Amino acid sequence: MKAGLDGVVVAETVLSEVDGDKGRLIIRGFPVEQLAGVRSYEEVAALLWSELSPEQETPENVSAALAQARQTAFERLKQLLPATAGLSFIEGLRMMLAGLSDASELSHHYLVTGAIPVFIAALARTGAGLAPVAPDAALGQAADLLRMMRAERARPEEEYALDAYLVTVMEHGMNASTFAARVIASTQAGVISSVVGALCALKGPLHGGAPGPVLDMLDAIGTTERITEWIGAQLAQGARLMGFGHRIYRVRDPRADVLKGVVARLRSAGSGRLAFAEAVEQTALELLKEHKPDRPLHTNVEFYTALVLDAMGFERELFTPLFAMGRVVGWTAHVFEQERSGRLLRPQSRYVGAS
Ligand code: ACO
């Protein structure tokens, strides 16, 4: 038995390769650096879905289908939003996605992918006491999410940064949420159920729930003088530093550098936040090395995710829903791949209870 299924191969995939030793992420033949900030959300979604879904996945078709899905989701808000009263954003998103019907005529991978930005924007605006804003079919997912949240177009560099972030996190091998999606897909429960299950797995702080706590950590440290003392005390208590460590990467997560480049472009010169974060990162890496000399612990994607999303003015509670908006493309592509294999995922357990 392998606790945590470490090193266990559970599927063959054409979608991505995560090379943890070299720190490389290949998505359908392309290094992530050649996709994020270079090709749009819709283009990379078409790349991931192509030849797996039943649709013609050209960027034009994907853009049109996602625009239609956003409109469909917007029309469902009246029924779905009231049920989210009193819930956190991620709980609200979970509730609303679960409220989508398997009877929907639009292909379900489009429906869930287009629905997520509509639901995120509606939850954020409702939380602020504002009415939801209808989607704009002429925009891509990233630009429209920002517009639906703010009721006006964002600056081009913000639209670019969000698009680059979403592509960066779109697909990443057999991570916990993707595995959850594939287990559900293997029962033939369908795309929507698989995505709801994947979102539930993403929510945890050991997976997609870390970037909010990264900012909490930066706030708690507060000043450059306190970095060493604060991190040292955390490690001495056995606490984990959020934004560091990874099950697969034994070197730096390549996505961290992609996002570092994005945040550097976004920040106006003179902002101290990035410099402070870099100082925290540097000290954290040094102290982690001393603390766990046998376990290479490096910066993961969540550290710079926190900085990118914070620089764009998103509140922390929205970080995990935004991660889902990117990753849903990978989840649904894996669902198609799993459905093709046709094999129910059904491992075994070893009984160690009373005889
Ligand atoms: N800070 C301090 N110590 C750590 C950290 C960390 N961030 N990560 C791992 N360690 C330590 C563990 O405490 C453990 O020590 P032990 O052997 O004395 O118990 C040792 O390193 C090995 O840890 P594992 O739990 O075996 O590592 P695993 O591969 O399961 O962990 C994980 C990966 C969950 C990401 C972990 O590194 C962690 O908790 N990081 C912080 C949370 C985080 O950043 N999550 C986002 C991950 S990226 C993503 O999912 C998109």
PDB file of N, CA and C in Angstrom, residues 218 224 227 260 263-264 267-268 270-283 303-304 307:
ATOM      1  N   LEU A 218       1.910  36.691   4.843  1.00  0.00           N
ATOM      2  CA  LEU A 218       2.663  37.934   4.579  1.00  0.00           C
ATOM      3  C   LEU A 218       2.196  39.040   5.525  1.00  0.00           C
ATOM      4  N   THR A 224       9.994  43.474   7.072  1.00  0.00           N
ATOM      5  CA  THR A 224      11.193  42.721   6.668  1.00  0.00           C
ATOM      6  C   THR A 224      11.991  42.247   7.891  1.00  0.00           C
ATOM      7  N   ILE A 227      10.886  38.789   9.387  1.00  0.00           N
ATOM      8  CA  ILE A 227      10.727  37.593   8.550  1.00  0.00           C
ATOM      9  C   ILE A 227      11.370  36.353   9.183  1.00  0.00           C
ATOM     10  N   LYS A 260       5.334  34.990 -11.357  1.00  0.00           N
ATOM     11  CA  LYS A 260       6.198  36.076 -10.860  1.00  0.00           C
ATOM     12  C   LYS A 260       6.367  37.117 -11.975  1.00  0.00           C
ATOM     13  N   VAL A 263       3.089  39.139 -12.234  1.00  0.00           N
ATOM     14  CA  VAL A 263       2.869  40.120 -11.165  1.00  0.00           C
ATOM     15  C   VAL A 263       3.839  41.291 -11.320  1.00  0.00           C
ATOM     16  N   ALA A 264       5.041  40.999 -11.806  1.00  0.00           N
ATOM     17  CA  ALA A 264       6.014  42.085 -11.992  1.00  0.00           C
ATOM     18  C   ALA A 264       5.506  43.074 -13.040  1.00  0.00           C
ATOM     19  N   ARG A 267       2.412  45.143 -11.422  1.00  0.00           N
ATOM     20  CA  ARG A 267       2.688  46.097 -10.347  1.00  0.00           C
ATOM     21  C   ARG A 267       3.319  47.363 -10.889  1.00  0.00           C
ATOM     22  N   SER A 268       2.846  48.475 -10.403  1.00  0.00           N
ATOM     23  CA  SER A 268       3.496  49.713 -10.825  1.00  0.00           C
ATOM     24  C   SER A 268       4.843  49.820 -10.101  1.00  0.00           C
ATOM     25  N   GLY A 270       7.755  50.791  -7.830  1.00  0.00           N
ATOM     26  CA  GLY A 270       7.731  51.420  -6.518  1.00  0.00           C
ATOM     27  C   GLY A 270       6.879  50.677  -5.516  1.00  0.00           C
ATOM     28  N   SER A 271       6.053  49.721  -5.990  1.00  0.00           N
ATOM     29  CA  SER A 271       5.258  48.976  -5.032  1.00  0.00           C
ATOM     30  C   SER A 271       6.166  48.044  -4.245  1.00  0.00           C
ATOM     31  N   GLY A 272       6.010  48.065  -2.937  1.00  0.00           N
ATOM     32  CA  GLY A 272       6.909  47.270  -2.095  1.00  0.00           C
ATOM     33  C   GLY A 272       6.456  45.845  -1.871  1.00  0.00           C
ATOM     34  N   ARG A 273       5.208  45.533  -2.204  1.00  0.00           N
ATOM     35  CA  ARG A 273       4.654  44.212  -1.880  1.00  0.00           C
ATOM     36  C   ARG A 273       5.455  43.064  -2.491  1.00  0.00           C
ATOM     37  N   LEU A 274       5.805  43.223  -3.785  1.00  0.00           N
ATOM     38  CA  LEU A 274       6.529  42.156  -4.467  1.00  0.00           C
ATOM     39  C   LEU A 274       7.918  41.988  -3.854  1.00  0.00           C
ATOM     40  N   ALA A 275       8.586  43.086  -3.585  1.00  0.00           N
ATOM     41  CA  ALA A 275       9.938  43.009  -2.996  1.00  0.00           C
ATOM     42  C   ALA A 275       9.866  42.340  -1.625  1.00  0.00           C
ATOM     43  N   PHE A 276       8.857  42.681  -0.847  1.00  0.00           N
ATOM     44  CA  PHE A 276       8.694  42.071   0.481  1.00  0.00           C
ATOM     45  C   PHE A 276       8.450  40.564   0.342  1.00  0.00           C
ATOM     46  N   ALA A 277       7.565  40.214  -0.601  1.00  0.00           N
ATOM     47  CA  ALA A 277       7.254  38.793  -0.813  1.00  0.00           C
ATOM     48  C   ALA A 277       8.511  38.032  -1.239  1.00  0.00           C
ATOM     49  N   GLU A 278       9.327  38.655  -2.074  1.00  0.00           N
ATOM     50  CA  GLU A 278      10.560  37.982  -2.511  1.00  0.00           C
ATOM     51  C   GLU A 278      11.508  37.761  -1.333  1.00  0.00           C
ATOM     52  N   ALA A 279      11.528  38.725  -0.429  1.00  0.00           N
ATOM     53  CA  ALA A 279      12.386  38.577   0.754  1.00  0.00           C
ATOM     54  C   ALA A 279      11.863  37.440   1.640  1.00  0.00           C
ATOM     55  N   VAL A 280      10.539  37.354   1.775  1.00  0.00           N
ATOM     56  CA  VAL A 280       9.939  36.260   2.560  1.00  0.00           C
ATOM     57  C   VAL A 280      10.274  34.920   1.896  1.00  0.00           C
ATOM     58  N   GLU A 281      10.121  34.879   0.576  1.00  0.00           N
ATOM     59  CA  GLU A 281      10.389  33.634  -0.151  1.00  0.00           C
ATOM     60  C   GLU A 281      11.830  33.179   0.082  1.00  0.00           C
ATOM     61  N   GLN A 282      12.743  34.132  -0.055  1.00  0.00           N
ATOM     62  CA  GLN A 282      14.162  33.816   0.093  1.00  0.00           C
ATOM     63  C   GLN A 282      14.454  33.213   1.462  1.00  0.00           C
ATOM     64  N   THR A 283      13.967  33.875   2.501  1.00  0.00           N
ATOM     65  CA  THR A 283      14.223  33.392   3.869  1.00  0.00           C
ATOM     66  C   THR A 283      13.523  32.062   4.095  1.00  0.00           C
ATOM     67  N   PHE A 303       2.133  30.542  -4.100  1.00  0.00           N
ATOM     68  CA  PHE A 303       2.788  31.722  -3.528  1.00  0.00           C
ATOM     69  C   PHE A 303       2.594  32.934  -4.440  1.00  0.00           C
ATOM     70  N   TYR A 304       2.911  32.758  -5.730  1.00  0.00           N
ATOM     71  CA  TYR A 304       2.765  33.905  -6.639  1.00  0.00           C
ATOM     72  C   TYR A 304       1.337  34.091  -7.135  1.00  0.00           C
ATOM     73  N   LEU A 307       0.000  36.675  -4.979  1.00  0.00           N
ATOM     74  CA  LEU A 307       0.440  38.041  -5.300  1.00  0.00           C
ATOM     75  C   LEU A 307      -0.241  38.582  -6.548  1.00  0.00           C
TER      76      LEU A 307
END
